Short mmCIF file of C-alpha atoms in Angstrom, two decimals:
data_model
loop_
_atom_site.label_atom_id
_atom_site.label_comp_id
_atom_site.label_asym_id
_atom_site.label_seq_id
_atom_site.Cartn_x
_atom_site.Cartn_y
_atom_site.Cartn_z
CA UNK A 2 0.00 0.00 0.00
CA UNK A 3 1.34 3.82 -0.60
CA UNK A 4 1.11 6.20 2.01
CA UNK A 5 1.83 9.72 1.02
CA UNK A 6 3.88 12.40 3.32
CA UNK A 7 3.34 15.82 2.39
CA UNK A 8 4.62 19.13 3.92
CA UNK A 9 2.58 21.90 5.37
CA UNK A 10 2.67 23.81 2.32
CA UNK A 11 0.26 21.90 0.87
CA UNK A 12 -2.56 23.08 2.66
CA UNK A 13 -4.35 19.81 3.96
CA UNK A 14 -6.65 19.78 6.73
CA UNK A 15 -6.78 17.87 9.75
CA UNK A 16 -9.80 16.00 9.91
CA UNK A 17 -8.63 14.77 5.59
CA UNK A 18 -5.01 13.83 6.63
CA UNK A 19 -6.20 12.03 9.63
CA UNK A 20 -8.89 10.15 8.12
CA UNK A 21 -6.83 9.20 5.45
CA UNK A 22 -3.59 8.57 7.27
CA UNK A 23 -1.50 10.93 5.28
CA UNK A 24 1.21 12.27 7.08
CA UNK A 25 1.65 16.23 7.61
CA UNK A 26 5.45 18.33 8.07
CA UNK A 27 5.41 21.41 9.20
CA UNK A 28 7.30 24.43 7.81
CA UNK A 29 7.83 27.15 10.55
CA UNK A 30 7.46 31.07 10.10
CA UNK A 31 9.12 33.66 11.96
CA UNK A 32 6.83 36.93 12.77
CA UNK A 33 8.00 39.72 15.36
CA UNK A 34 10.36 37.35 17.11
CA UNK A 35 7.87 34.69 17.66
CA UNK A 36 7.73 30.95 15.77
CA UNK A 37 4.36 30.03 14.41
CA UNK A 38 4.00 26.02 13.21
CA UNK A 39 2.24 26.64 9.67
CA UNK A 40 0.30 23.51 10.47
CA UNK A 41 -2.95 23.10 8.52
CA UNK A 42 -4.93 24.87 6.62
CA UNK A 43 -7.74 25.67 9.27
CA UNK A 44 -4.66 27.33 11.43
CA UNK A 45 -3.76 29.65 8.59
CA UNK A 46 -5.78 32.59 8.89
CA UNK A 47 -5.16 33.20 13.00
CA UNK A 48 -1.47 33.81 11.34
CA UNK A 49 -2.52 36.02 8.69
CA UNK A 50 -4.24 37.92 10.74
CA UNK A 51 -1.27 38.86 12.94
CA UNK A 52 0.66 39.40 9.37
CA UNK A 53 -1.21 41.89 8.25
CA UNK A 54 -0.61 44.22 11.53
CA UNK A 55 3.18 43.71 11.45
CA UNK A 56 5.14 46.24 10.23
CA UNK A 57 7.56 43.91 9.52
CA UNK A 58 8.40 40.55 6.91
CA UNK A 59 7.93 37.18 8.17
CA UNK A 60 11.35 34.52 7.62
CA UNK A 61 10.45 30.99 6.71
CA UNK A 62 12.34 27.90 7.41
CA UNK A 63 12.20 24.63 6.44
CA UNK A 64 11.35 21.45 8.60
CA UNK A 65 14.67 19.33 9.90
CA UNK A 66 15.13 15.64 8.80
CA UNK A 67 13.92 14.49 11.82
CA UNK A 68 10.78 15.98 10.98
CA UNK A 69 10.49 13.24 7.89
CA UNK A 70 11.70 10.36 10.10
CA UNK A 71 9.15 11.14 12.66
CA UNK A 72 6.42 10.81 9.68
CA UNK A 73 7.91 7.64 8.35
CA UNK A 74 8.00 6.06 11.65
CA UNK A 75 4.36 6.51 12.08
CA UNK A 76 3.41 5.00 9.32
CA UNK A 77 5.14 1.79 9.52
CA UNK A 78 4.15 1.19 12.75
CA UNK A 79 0.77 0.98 11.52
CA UNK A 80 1.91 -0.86 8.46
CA UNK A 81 5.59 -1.98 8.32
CA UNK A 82 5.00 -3.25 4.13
CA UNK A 83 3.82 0.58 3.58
CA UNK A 84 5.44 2.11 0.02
CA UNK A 85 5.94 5.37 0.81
CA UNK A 86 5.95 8.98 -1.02
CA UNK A 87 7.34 12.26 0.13
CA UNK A 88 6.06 15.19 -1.61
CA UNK A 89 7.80 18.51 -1.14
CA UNK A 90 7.26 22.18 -1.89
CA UNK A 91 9.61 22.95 -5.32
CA UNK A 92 13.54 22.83 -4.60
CA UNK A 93 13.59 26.62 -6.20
CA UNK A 94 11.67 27.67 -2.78
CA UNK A 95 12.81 25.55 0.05
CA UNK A 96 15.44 23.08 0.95
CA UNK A 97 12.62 20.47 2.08
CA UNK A 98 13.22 18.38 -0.13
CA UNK A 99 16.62 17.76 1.55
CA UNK A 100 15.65 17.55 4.43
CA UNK A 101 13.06 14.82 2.83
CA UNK A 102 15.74 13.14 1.14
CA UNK A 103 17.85 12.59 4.16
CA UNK A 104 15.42 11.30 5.88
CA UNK A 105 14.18 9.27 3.37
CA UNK A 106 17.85 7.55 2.88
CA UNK A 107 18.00 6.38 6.71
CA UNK A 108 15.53 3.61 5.27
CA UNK A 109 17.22 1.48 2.83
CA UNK A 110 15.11 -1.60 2.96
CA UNK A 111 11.70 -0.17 2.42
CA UNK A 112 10.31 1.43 -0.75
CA UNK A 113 10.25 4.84 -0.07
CA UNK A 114 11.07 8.11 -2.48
CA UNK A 115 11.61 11.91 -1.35
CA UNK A 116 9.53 14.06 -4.08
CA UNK A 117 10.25 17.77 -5.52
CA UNK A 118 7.00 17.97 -6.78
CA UNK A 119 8.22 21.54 -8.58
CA UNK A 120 5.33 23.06 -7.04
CA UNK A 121 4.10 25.44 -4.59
CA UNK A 122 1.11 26.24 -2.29
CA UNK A 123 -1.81 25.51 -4.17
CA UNK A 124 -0.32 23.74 -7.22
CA UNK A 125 0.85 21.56 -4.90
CA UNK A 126 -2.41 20.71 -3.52
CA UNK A 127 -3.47 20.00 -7.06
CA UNK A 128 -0.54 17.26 -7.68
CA UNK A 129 -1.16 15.76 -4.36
CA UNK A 130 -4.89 15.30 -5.16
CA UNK A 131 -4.21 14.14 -8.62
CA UNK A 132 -1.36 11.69 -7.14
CA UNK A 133 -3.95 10.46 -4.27
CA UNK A 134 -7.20 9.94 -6.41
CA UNK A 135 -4.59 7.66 -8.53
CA UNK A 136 -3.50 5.55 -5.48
CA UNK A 137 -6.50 5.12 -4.50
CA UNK A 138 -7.71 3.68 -7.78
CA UNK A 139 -5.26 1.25 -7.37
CA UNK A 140 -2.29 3.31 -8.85
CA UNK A 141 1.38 1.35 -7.87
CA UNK A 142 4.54 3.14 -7.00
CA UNK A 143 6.38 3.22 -10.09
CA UNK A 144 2.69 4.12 -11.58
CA UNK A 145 2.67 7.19 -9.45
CA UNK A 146 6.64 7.57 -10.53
CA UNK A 147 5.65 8.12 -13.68
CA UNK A 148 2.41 10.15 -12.91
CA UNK A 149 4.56 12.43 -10.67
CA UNK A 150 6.66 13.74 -13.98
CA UNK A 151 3.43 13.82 -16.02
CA UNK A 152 2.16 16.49 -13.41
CA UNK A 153 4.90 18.41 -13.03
CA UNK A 154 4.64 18.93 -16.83
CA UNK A 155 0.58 19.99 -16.66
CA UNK A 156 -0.07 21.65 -13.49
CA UNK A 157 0.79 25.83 -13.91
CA UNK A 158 0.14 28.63 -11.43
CA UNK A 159 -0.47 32.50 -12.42
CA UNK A 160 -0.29 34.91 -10.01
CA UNK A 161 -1.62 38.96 -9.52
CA UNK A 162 0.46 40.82 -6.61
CA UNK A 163 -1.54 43.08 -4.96
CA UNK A 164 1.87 45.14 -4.56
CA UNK A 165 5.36 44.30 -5.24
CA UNK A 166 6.27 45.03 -1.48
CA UNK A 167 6.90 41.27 -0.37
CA UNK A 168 8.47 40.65 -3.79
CA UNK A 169 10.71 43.20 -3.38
CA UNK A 170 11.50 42.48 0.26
CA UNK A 171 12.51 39.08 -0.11
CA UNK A 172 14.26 39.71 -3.83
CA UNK A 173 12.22 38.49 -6.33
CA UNK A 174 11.54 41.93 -7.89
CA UNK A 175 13.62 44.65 -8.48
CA UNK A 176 13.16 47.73 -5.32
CA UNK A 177 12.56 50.69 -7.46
CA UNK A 178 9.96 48.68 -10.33
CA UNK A 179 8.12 48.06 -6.69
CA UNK A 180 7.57 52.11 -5.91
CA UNK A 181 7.36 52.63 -9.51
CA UNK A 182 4.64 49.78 -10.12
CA UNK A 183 2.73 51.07 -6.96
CA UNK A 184 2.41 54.61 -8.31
CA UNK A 185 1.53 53.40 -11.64
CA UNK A 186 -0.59 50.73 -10.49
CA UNK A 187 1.63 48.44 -13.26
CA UNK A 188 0.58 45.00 -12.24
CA UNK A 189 2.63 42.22 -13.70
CA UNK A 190 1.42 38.77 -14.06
CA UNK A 191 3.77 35.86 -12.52
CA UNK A 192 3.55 32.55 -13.74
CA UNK A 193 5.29 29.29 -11.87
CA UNK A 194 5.60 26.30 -13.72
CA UNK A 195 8.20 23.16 -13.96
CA UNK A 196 9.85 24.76 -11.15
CA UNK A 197 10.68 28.22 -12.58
CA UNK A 198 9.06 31.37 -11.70
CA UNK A 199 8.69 34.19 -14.91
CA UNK A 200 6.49 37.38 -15.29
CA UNK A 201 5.20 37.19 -18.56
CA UNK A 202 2.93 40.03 -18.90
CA UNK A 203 3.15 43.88 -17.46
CA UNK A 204 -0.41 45.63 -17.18
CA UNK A 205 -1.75 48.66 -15.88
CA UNK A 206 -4.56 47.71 -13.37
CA UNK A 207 -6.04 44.61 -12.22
CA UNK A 208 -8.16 44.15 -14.96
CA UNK A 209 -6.17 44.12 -17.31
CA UNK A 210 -3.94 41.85 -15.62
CA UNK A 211 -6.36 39.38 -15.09
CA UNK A 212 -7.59 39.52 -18.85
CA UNK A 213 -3.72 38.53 -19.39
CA UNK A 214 -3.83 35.52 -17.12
CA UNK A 215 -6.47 34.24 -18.67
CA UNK A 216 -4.80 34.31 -21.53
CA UNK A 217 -2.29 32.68 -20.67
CA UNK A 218 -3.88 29.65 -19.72
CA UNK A 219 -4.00 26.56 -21.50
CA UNK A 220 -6.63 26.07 -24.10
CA UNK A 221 -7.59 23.01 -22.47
CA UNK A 222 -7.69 22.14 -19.44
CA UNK A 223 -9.03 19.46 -16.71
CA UNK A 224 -8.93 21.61 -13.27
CA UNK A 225 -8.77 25.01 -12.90
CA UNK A 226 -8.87 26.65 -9.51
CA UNK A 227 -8.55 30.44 -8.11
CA UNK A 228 -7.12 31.25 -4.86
CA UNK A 229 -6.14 33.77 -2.86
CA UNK A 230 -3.35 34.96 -0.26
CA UNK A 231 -4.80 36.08 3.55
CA UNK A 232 -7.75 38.40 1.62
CA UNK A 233 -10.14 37.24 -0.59
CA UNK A 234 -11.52 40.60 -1.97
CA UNK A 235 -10.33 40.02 -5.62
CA UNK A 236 -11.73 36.45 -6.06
CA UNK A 237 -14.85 37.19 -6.94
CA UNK A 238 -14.47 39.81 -9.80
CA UNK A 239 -11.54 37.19 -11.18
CA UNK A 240 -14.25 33.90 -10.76
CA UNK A 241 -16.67 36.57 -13.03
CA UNK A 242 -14.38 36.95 -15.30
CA UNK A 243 -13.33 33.37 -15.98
CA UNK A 244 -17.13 32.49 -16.10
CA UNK A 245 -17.75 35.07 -18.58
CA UNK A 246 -14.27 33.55 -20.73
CA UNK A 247 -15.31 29.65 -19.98
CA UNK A 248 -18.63 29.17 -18.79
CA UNK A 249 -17.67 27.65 -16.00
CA UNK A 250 -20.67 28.09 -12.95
CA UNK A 251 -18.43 26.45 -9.76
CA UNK A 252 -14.57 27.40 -9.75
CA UNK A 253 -12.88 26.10 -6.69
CA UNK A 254 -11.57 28.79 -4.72
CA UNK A 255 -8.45 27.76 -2.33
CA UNK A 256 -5.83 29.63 -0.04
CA UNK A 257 -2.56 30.04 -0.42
CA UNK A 258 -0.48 28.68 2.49
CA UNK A 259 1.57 31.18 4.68
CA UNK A 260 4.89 30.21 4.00
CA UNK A 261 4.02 31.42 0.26
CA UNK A 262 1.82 34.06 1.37
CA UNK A 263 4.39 36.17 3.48
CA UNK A 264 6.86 35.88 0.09
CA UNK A 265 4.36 37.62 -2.33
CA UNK A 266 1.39 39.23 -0.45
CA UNK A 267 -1.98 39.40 1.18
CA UNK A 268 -4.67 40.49 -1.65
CA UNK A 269 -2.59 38.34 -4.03
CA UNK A 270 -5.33 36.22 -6.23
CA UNK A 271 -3.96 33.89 -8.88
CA UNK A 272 -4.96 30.49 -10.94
CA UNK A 273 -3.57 27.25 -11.00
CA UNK A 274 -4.62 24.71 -14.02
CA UNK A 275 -3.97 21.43 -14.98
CA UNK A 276 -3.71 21.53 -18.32
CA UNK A 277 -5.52 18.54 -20.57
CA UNK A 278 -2.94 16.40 -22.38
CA UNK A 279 -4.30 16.74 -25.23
CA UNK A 280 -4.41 20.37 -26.41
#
């Protein structure tokens, strides 16, 4: 049987992880001197809200091998034959995936494989659901192997910034294009996919930049989701919007987990898609 270990990042809740024995990592922020567990995603938004007051950034760190063990000792003592997969958040954001794989290597005689799933936040959520719903059909290992590549190749997040002051804080955009795109109201559109974050489009207004996301998405697809970071106020006009594009009446809305949040911004909104394989 295949039992999945996933970090925090990926935004599972309690009551699913525990019902369906799935094993949960923390990631750890740092906020005004104090350590907040990201946990799950019911714990998120008592840490946003404290965000959003602070007049300062928020540090991340990443979860210590021991962590991992921890997880894979818990499962096999409730099933020492387990097959097991560790999914990370993307190697270009975190060093989980080290910690992962160190941990990971302390078992040499059971099947068990650390992950960089090349994603982040909610497209992670996606892979693990699509990498679950195939175990659970029946799906083996080396069948979720090869799934696990297949993903990585579909699955594509867009993002809007509702400023470029987290972006800029932590590096990821250039100081003065984050005064000059708040005066302007320039929003650019971010896209992460196989592991490499690009802007591809630069608008003026939100709009705008969400008629460029949506063109940017695939031109089929067989989930698309919205979601937002800590503030929700944008998801609506941007769930309009796609309806009036697609036709679709029931978009999944999600929330992006803190430890992406506090790197790009509450009132972010963005898209993630799995794109068809045929297109």
């Amino acid at each position: 049987m295949v039992r999945f270990i996933v970090d925090s990042t990926f935004g599972l809740s309690r009551a699913f992880a525990e019902e369906n024995g799935v094993q949960v990592v923390s990631l750890t922020l740092l906020l005004d001197g104090k350590e907040y567990v990201e946990g799950y995603r019911e714990d998120w938004d008592a840490f946003y809200k404290k965000f959003v007051k602070s007049k300062s950034g928020a540090k991340t760190s990443q979860p210590s091998p021991q962590k991992f063990q921890d997880a894979i000792d818990k499962i096999l003592a409730e099933d020492a034959n387990s097959e097991i997969l560790i999914l990370t958040i993307a190697d270009r954001l975190s060093g989980t995936i080290g910690s992962a794989s160190i941990a990971a290597a302390q078992y040499p005689n059971i099947r068990i494989k650390a992950i960089n799933t090349c994603e982040a936040g909610v497209s992670a959520l996606v892979y693990f659901q699509e990498m679950f719903k195939a175990a659970k059909a029946g799906a083996s290992f080396d069948e979720l192997l090869a799934l696990s590549d297949d993903l990585v190749e579909r699955i594509a997040m867009q993002f809007i910034p509702a400023s470029l002051n987290e972006l800029a804080r932590g590096g990821r955009v250039n100081k003065l294009l984050a005064r000059i795109g708040g005066i302007l109201n320039v929003k650019p559109v971010f896209e992460f996919a196989k592991n490499e974050l690009t802007v591809y489009s630069k608008t003026l207004g939100f709009n705008r930049a969400v008629a460029a996301a949506i063109a940017h998405l695939p031109k089929k697809f067989d989930r698309l989701l919205v979601y937002y970071i800590g503030d929700d106020k944008n998801i609506e006009p941007l769930k309009e919007r796609l309806f009036r594009t697609f036709g679709l009446p029931d978009i999944e809305v999600e929330s992006m987990c803190p430890v992406g949040g506090v790197h790009i911004g509450v009132g972010t909104v963005g898209i993630v898609t799995l794109a068809s394989r045929e297109q």
